[in-house]
Coordinates of C-alpha atoms (C1' of nucleotides) in Angstrom, one line a residue:
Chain P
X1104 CA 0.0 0.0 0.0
X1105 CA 1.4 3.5 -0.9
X1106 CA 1.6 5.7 2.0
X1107 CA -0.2 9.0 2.7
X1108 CA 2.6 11.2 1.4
X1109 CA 2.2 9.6 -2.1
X1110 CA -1.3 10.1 -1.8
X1111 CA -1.1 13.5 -0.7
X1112 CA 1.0 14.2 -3.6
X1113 CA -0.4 16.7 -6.1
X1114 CA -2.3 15.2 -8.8
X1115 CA 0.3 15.7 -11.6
X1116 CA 2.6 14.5 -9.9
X1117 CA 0.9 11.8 -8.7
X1118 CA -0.5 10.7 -12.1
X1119 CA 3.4 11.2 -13.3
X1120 CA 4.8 8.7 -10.8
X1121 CA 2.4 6.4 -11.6
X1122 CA 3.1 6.5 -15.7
X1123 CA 6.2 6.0 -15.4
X1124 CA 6.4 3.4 -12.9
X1125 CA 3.8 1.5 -15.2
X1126 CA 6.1 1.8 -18.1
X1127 CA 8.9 0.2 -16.7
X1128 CA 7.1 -2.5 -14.8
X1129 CA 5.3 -2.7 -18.5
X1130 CA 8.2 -2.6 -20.7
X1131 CA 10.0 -5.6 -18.1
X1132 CA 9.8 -7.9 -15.4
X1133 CA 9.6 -7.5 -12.3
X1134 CA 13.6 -8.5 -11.9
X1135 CA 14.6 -6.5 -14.6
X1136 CA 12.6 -3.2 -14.0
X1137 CA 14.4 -0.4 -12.2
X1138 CA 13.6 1.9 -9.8
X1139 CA 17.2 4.0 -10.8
X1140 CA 15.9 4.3 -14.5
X1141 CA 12.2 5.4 -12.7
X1142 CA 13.8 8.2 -10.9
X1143 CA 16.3 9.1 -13.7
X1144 CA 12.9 9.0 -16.0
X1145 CA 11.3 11.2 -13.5
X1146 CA 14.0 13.8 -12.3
X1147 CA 13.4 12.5 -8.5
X1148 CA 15.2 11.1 -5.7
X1149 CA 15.9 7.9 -5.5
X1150 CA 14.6 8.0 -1.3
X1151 CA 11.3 9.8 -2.6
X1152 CA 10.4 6.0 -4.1
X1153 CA 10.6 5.0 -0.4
X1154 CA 8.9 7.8 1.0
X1155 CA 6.0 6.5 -1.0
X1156 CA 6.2 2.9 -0.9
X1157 CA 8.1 0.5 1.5
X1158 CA 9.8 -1.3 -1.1
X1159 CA 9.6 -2.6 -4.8
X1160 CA 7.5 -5.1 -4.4
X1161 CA 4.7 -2.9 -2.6
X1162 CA 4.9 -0.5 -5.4
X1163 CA 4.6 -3.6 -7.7
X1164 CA 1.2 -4.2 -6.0
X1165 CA 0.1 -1.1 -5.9
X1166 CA 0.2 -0.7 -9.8
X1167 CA -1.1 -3.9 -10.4
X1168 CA -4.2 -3.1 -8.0
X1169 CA -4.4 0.4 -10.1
X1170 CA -4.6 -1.3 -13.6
X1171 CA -7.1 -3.8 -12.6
X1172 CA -8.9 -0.7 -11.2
X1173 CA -8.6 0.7 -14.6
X1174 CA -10.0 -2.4 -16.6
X1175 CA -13.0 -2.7 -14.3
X1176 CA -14.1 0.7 -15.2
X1177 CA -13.7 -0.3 -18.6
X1178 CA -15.3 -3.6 -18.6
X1179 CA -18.2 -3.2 -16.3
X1180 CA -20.5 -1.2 -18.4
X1181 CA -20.9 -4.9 -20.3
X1182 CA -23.4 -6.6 -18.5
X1183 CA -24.3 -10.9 -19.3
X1184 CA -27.7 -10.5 -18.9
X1185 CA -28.3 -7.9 -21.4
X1186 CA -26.7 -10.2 -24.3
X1187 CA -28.8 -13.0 -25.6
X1188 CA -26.2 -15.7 -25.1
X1189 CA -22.6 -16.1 -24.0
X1190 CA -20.8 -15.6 -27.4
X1191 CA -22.7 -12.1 -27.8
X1192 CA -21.4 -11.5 -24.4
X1193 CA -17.8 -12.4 -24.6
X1194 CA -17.4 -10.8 -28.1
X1195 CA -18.4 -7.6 -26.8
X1196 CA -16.0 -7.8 -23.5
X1197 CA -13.3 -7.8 -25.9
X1198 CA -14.2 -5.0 -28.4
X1199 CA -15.0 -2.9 -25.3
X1200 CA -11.4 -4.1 -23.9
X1201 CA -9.7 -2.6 -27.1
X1202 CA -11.0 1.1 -25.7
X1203 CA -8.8 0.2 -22.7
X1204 CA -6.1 -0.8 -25.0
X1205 CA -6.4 2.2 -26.4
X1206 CA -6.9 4.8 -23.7
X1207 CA -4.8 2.8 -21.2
X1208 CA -2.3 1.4 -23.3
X1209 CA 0.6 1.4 -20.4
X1210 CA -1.9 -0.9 -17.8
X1211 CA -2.6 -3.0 -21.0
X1212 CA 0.7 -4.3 -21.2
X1213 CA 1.3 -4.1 -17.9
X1214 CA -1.5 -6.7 -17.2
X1215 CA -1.0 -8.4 -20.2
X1216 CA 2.4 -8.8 -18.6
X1217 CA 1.0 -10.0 -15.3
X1218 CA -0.8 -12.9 -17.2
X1219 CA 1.3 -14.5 -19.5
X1220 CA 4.9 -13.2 -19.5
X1221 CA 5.7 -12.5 -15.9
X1222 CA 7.7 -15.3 -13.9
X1223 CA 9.8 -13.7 -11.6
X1224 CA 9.4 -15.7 -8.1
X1225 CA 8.8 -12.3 -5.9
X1226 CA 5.7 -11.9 -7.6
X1227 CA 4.7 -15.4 -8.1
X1228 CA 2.5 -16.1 -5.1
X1229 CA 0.1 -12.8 -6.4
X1230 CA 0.0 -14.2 -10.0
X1231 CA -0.7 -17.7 -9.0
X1232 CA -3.6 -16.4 -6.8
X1233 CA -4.2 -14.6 -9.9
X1234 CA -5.1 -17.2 -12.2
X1235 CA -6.7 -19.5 -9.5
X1236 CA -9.5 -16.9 -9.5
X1237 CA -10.2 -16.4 -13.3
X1238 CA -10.5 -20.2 -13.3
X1239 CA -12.5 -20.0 -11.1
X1240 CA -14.7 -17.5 -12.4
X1241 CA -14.8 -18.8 -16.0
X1242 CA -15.3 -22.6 -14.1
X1243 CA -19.2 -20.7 -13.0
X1244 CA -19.6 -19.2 -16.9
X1245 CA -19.1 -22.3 -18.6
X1246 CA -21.7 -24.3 -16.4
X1247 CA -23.9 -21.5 -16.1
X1248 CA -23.6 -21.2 -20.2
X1249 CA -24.2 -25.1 -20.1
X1250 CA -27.4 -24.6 -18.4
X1251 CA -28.8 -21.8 -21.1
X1252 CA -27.6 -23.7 -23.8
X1253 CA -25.0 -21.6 -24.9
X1254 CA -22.5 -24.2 -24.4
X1255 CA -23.0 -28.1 -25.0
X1256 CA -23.6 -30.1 -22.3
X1257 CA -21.4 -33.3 -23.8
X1258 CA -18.2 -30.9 -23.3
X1259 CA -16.2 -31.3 -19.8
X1260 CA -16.2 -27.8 -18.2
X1261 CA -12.6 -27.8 -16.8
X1262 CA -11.6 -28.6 -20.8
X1263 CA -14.1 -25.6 -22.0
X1264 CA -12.7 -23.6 -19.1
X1265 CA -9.0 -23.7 -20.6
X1266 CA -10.2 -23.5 -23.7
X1267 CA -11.7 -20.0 -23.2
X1268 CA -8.4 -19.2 -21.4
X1269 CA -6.5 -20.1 -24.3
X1270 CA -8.3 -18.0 -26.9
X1271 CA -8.6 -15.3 -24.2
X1272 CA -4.8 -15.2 -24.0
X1273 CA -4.6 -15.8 -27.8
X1274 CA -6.5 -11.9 -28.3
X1275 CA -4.4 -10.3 -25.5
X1276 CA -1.9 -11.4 -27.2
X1277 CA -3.0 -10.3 -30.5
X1278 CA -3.6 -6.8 -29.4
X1279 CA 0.0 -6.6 -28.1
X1280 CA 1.9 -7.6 -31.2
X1281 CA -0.3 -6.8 -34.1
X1282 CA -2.3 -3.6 -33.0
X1283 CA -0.1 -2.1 -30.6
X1284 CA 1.9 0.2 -32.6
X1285 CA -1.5 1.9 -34.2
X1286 CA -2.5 2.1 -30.8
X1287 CA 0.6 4.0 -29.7
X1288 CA 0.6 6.2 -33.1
X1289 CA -2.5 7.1 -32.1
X1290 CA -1.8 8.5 -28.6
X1291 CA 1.3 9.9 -29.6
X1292 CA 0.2 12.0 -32.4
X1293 CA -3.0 12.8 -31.1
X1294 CA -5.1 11.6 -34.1
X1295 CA -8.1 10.2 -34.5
X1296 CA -8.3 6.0 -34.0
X1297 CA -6.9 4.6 -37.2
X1298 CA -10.0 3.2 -37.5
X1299 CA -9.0 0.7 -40.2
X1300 CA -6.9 -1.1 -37.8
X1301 CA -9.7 -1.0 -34.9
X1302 CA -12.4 -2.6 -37.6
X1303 CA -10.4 -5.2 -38.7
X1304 CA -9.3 -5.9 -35.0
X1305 CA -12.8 -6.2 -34.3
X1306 CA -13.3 -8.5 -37.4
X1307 CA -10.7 -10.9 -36.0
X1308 CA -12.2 -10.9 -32.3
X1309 CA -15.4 -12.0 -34.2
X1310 CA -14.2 -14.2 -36.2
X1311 CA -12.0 -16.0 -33.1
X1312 CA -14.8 -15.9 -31.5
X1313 CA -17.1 -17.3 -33.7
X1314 CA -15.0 -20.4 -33.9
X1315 CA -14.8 -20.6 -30.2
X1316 CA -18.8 -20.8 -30.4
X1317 CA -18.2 -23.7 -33.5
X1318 CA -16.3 -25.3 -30.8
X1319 CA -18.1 -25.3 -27.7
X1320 CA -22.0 -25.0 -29.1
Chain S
X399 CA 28.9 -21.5 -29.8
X400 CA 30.8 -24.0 -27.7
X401 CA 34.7 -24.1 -27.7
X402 CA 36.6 -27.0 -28.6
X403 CA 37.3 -27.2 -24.6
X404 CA 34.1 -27.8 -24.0
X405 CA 33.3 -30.0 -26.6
X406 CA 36.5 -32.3 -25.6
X407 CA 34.9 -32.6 -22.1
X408 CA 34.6 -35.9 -20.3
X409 CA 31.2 -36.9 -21.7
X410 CA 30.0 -37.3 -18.0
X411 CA 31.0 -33.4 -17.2
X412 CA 29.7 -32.4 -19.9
X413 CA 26.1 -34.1 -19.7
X414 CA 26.3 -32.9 -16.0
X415 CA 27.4 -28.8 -16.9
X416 CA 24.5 -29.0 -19.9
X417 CA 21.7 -30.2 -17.1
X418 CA 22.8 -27.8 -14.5
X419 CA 22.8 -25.0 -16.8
X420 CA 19.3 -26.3 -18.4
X421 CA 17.8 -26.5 -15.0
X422 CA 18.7 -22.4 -14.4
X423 CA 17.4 -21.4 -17.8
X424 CA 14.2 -23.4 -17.3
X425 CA 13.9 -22.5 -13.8
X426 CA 14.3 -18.4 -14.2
X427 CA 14.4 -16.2 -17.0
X428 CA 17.4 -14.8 -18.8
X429 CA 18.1 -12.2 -17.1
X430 CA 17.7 -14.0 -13.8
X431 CA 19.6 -16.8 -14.5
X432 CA 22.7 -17.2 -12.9
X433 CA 26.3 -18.0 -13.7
X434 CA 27.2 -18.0 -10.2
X435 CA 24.5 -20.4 -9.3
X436 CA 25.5 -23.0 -12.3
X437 CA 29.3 -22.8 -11.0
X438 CA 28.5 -23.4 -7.4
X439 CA 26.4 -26.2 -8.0
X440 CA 28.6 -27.9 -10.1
X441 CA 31.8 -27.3 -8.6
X442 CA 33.3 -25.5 -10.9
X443 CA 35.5 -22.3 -11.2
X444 CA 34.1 -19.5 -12.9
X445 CA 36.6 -19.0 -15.3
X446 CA 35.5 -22.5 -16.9
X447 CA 32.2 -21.6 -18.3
X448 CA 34.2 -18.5 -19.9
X449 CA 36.6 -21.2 -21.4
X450 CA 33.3 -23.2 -22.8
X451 CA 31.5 -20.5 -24.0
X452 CA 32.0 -16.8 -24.9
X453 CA 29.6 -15.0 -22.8
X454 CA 26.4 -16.0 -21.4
X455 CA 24.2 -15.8 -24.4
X456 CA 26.4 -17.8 -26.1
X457 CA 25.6 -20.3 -23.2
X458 CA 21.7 -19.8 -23.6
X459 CA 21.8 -20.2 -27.9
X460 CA 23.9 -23.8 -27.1
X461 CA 21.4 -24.8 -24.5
X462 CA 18.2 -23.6 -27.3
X463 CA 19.9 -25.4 -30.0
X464 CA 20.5 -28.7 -28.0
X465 CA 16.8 -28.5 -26.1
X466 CA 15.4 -28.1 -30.3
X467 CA 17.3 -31.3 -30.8
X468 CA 16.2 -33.0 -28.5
X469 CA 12.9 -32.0 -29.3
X470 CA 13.1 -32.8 -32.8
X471 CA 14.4 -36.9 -32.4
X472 CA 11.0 -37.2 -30.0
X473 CA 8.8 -35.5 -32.9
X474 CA 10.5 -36.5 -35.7
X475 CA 9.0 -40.2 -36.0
X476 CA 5.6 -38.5 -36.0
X477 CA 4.9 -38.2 -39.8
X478 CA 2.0 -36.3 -41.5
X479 CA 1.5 -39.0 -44.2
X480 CA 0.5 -41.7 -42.1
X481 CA -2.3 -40.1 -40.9
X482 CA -5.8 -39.8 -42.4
X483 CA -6.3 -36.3 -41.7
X484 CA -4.5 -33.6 -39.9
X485 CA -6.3 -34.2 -36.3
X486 CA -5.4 -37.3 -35.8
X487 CA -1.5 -36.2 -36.7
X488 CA -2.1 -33.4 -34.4
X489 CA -3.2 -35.1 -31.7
X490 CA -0.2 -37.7 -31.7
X491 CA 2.3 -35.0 -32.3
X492 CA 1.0 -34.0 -28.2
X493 CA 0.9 -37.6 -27.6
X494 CA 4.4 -38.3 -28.2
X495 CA 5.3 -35.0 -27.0
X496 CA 4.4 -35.9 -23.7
X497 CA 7.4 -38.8 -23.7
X498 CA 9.3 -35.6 -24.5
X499 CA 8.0 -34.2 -21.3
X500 CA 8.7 -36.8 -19.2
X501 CA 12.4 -37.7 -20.8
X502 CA 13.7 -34.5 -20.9
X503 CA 11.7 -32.2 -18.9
X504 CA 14.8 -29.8 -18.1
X505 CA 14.5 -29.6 -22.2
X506 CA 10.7 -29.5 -22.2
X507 CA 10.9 -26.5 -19.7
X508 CA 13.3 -24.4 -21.1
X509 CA 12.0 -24.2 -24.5
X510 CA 8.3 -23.7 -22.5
X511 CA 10.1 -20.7 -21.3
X512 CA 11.6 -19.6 -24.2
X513 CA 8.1 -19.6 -26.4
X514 CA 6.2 -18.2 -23.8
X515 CA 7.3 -16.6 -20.9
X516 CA 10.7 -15.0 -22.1
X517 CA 11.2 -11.4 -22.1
X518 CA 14.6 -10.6 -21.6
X519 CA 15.8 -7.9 -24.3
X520 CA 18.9 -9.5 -24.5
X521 CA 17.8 -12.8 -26.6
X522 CA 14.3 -11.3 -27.6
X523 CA 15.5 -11.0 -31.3
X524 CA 16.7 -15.0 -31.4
X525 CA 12.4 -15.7 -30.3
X526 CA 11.3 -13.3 -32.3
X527 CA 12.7 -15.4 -35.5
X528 CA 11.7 -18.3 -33.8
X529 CA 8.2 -17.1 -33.5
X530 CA 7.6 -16.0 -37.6
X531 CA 9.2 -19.5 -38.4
X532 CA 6.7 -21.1 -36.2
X533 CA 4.1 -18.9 -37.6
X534 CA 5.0 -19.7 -41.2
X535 CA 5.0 -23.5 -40.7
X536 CA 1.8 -23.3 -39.2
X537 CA 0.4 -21.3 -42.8
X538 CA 1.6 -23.9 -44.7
X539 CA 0.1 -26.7 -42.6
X540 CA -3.1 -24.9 -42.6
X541 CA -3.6 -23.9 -46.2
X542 CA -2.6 -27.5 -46.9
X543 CA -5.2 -28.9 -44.9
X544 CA -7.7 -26.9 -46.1
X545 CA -7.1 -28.4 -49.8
X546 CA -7.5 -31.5 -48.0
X547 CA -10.7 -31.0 -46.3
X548 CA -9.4 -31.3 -42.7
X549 CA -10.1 -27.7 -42.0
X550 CA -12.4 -25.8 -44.1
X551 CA -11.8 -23.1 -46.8
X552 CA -14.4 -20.7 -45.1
X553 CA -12.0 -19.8 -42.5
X554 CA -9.4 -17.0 -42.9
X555 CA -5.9 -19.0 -42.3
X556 CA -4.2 -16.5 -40.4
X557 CA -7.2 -16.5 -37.7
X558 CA -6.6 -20.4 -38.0
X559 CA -2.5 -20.0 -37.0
X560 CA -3.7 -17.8 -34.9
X561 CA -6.4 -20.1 -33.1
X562 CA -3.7 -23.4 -33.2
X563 CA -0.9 -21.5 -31.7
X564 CA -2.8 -20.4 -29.0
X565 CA -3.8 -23.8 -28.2
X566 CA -0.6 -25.3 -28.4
X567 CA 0.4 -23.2 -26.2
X568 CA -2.2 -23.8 -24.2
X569 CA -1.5 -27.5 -24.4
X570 CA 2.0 -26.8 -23.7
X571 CA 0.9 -24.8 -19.9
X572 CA -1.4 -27.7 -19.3
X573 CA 1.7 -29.9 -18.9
X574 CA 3.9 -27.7 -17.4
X575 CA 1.4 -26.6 -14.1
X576 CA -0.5 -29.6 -13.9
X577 CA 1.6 -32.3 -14.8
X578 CA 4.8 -31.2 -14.1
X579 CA 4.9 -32.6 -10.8
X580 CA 4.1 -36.2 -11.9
X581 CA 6.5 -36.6 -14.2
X582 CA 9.0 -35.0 -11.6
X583 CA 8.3 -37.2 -9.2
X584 CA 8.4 -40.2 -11.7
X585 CA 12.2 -38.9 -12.4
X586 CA 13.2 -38.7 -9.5
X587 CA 12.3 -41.8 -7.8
X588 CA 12.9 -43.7 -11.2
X589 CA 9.8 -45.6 -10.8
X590 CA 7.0 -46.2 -13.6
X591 CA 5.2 -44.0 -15.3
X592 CA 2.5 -42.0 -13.0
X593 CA 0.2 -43.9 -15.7
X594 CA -3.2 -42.5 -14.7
X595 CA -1.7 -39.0 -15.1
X596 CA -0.9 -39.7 -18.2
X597 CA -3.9 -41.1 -19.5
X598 CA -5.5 -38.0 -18.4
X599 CA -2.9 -35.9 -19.9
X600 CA -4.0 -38.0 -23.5
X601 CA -7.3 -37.4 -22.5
X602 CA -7.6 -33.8 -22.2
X603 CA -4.8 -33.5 -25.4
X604 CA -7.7 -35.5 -27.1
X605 CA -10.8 -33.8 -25.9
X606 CA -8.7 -30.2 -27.0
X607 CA -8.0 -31.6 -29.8
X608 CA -11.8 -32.9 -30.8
X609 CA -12.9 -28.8 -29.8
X610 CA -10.5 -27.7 -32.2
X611 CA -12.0 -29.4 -35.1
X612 CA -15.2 -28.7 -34.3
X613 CA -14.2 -25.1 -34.7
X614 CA -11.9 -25.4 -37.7
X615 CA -13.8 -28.3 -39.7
Chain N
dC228 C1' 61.2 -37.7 -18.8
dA229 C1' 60.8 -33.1 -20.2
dA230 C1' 58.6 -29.8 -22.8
dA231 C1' 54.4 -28.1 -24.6
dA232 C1' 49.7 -27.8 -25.0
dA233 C1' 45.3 -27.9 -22.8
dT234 C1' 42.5 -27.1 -19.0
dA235 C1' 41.2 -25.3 -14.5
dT236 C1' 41.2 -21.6 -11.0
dG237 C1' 39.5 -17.8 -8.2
dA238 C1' 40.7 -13.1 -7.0
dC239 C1' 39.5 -9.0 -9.1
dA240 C1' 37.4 -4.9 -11.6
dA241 C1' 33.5 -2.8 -13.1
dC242 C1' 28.8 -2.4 -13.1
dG243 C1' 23.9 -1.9 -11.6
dG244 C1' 20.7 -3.1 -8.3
dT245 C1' 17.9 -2.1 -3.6
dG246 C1' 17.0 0.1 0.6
dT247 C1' 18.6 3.5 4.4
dC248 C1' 19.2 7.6 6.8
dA249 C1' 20.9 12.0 8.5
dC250 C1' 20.0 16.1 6.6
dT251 C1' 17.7 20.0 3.8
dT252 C1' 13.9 22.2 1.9
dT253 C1' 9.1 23.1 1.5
dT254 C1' 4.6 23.6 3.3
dG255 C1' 1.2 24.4 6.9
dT256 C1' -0.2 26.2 11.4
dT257 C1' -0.5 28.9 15.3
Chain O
dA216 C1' 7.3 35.4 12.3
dA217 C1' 8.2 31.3 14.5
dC218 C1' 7.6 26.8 15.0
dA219 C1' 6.1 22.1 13.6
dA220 C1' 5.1 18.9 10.3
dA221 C1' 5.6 17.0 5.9
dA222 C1' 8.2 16.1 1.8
dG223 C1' 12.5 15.7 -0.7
dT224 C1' 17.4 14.5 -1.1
dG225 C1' 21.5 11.8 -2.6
dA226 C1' 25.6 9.8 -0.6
dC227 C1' 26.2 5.4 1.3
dA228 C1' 26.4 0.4 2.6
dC229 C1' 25.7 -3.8 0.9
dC230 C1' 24.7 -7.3 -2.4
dG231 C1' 24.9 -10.1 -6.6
dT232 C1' 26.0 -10.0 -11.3
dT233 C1' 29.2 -10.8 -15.5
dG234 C1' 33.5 -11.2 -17.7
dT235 C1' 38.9 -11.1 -17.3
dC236 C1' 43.4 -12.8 -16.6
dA237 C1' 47.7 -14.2 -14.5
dT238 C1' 48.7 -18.3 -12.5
dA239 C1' 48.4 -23.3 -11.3
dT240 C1' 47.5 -27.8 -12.5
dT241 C1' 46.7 -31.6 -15.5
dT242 C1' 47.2 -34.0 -19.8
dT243 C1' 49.4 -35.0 -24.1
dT244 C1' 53.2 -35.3 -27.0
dG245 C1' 57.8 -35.9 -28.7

DNA sequence: CAAAAATATGACAACGGTGTCACTTTTGTT
DNA sequence: AACAAAAGTGACACCGTTGTCATATTTTTG
């Protein structure tokens, strides 16, 4: 947890920290990302890190709990029972997730790091606990899905479960290779969405999807 | 690339600096990894892996091309011809890969590593390549297979790479988290096969396998 | 057996990392 | 204005890392 100096701190600087804090942990792992280059980035002392968080590992934390922040203000406006069926429903998460791509490109990665790239064993414990829960959330879709028909009952539910994971995994990582240069262009310019990139993004989310529904209908 | 020195080792040090230094590379990433730790467990100076290999990437490219080696005489019985269609071929390429698992899992980790959870700058260009060339295989399989009828010409290939790397992948974490202590525990105390783990393991390989054509066929 | 070639050694330099702490500066309060 | 509280600072200790190199030891060769 940060202390209340860093949360006293003014907003700019605040919201400065934070960026660039979420660009290292973003751009490496947790081992390799550096609180010196931080504090070079950011033209402050290296003891003002510690004024604000007890060590590397709490600010760590703190950023992680501040993206998933971020994504839930994203993602919660979708709501299951306003979709007809599951498919509907999990298409849409993900072309409302490419807005938080977009706007929040640094706590993109930095999650995107989180789930699939990060396996430094400081962090492990959090990531493990992690993962535990989205199976465990996906583990209530799939048999609630089962029950509406939106998913076959014939297929076992841990093996739909990782399935979903899989292609899940399979976007995020889409989004970070093929689309994440348009989506930096676009903030650093200032410009527009290319919007020919966001369609045919959306295009391939639909058509993945689609073939997850060929698969588990 | 390895120097003659180390090339002229005893086979027995050789075999025993190669699974030492295999086990660090599988166990922590790149960066991580450490010289020191190889040396001390080994017994060895520290001038003596400088006198086997040039510098520690040289080090990690010996221990990717030897894991891909190792790799390839598992795989390389598996042959495309003798199977009816590509799902079958599919399915025992996972199959067989799982005596990979259990023979060399120090091999099997460390190339898990390297095509999914490696980050390090300083080899990210040697997994890049090793990515595309994965990627390409994968076109050519698929637009084969589509002129043979095992996946169908309605779906756009590179959503199909796309869709079958993921679950490779998939298959690929499958083994490492859940079965990873079986087989670890069969190496160790050099008793048979944990059997009913691997049944399930062909099990779920199948069942992933079976949702995969229903999506693609 | 002696000389030469090959191999092994570990102290060392140079670097970059984290976390600490006595001290300075800024801000707020009375 | 004077004092107190809060925030900022950067030199420092300590650690672990990689790669080097002069020297010691072992093995091979003539």
């Amino acid at each position: 947890m940060p202390t209340e100096t860093f949360l006293n701190l003014a907003d700019e600087k605040r919201q400065a920290f934070i960026e660039t804090a979420l660009k290292e942990f973003a751009e490496n792992n947790y081992d390799s990302a550096s609180i010196n280059k931080i504090i070079k980035e950011l033209n402050i002392a290296r003891g003002s890190v510690y004024q604000y968080f007890t060590d590397k590992l709490d600010l760590w934390l703190y950023l992680k709990e501040y993206s998933e922040l971020q994504k839930v203000k994203h993602i919660q406006s979708v709501d299951r029972s306003k979709y007809p069926d599951f498919w509907t429903y999990y298409e849409d998460l993900f072309i409302k997730g490419i807005n938080f791509d977009i706007e929040q490109p640094l706590c993109s990665r930095f999650l995107y790091r989180i789930g699939y790239k990060e396996s430094s064993k400081d962090v492990s414990e959090y990531i493990d606990n992690w993962k535990v829960k989205a199976k465990e959330i996906f583990t209530v879709w799939v048999d609630n899905e089962k029950n509406n028909g939106s998913i076959k009952k014939t297929v076992n539910t841990e093996i739909a479960v990782q399935f979903i994971l899989s292609m899940s995994s399979s976007i995020g990582e889409l989004v970070q290779t093929k689309y994440s240069n348009a989506i930096e262009n676009n903030l650093a310019s200032e410009k527009p969405l290319f919007t020919e990139s966001i369609e045919e993004y959306k295009m391939t989310v639909k058509e993945l999807v689609q073939l997850l529904k060929n698969a588990l209908k």
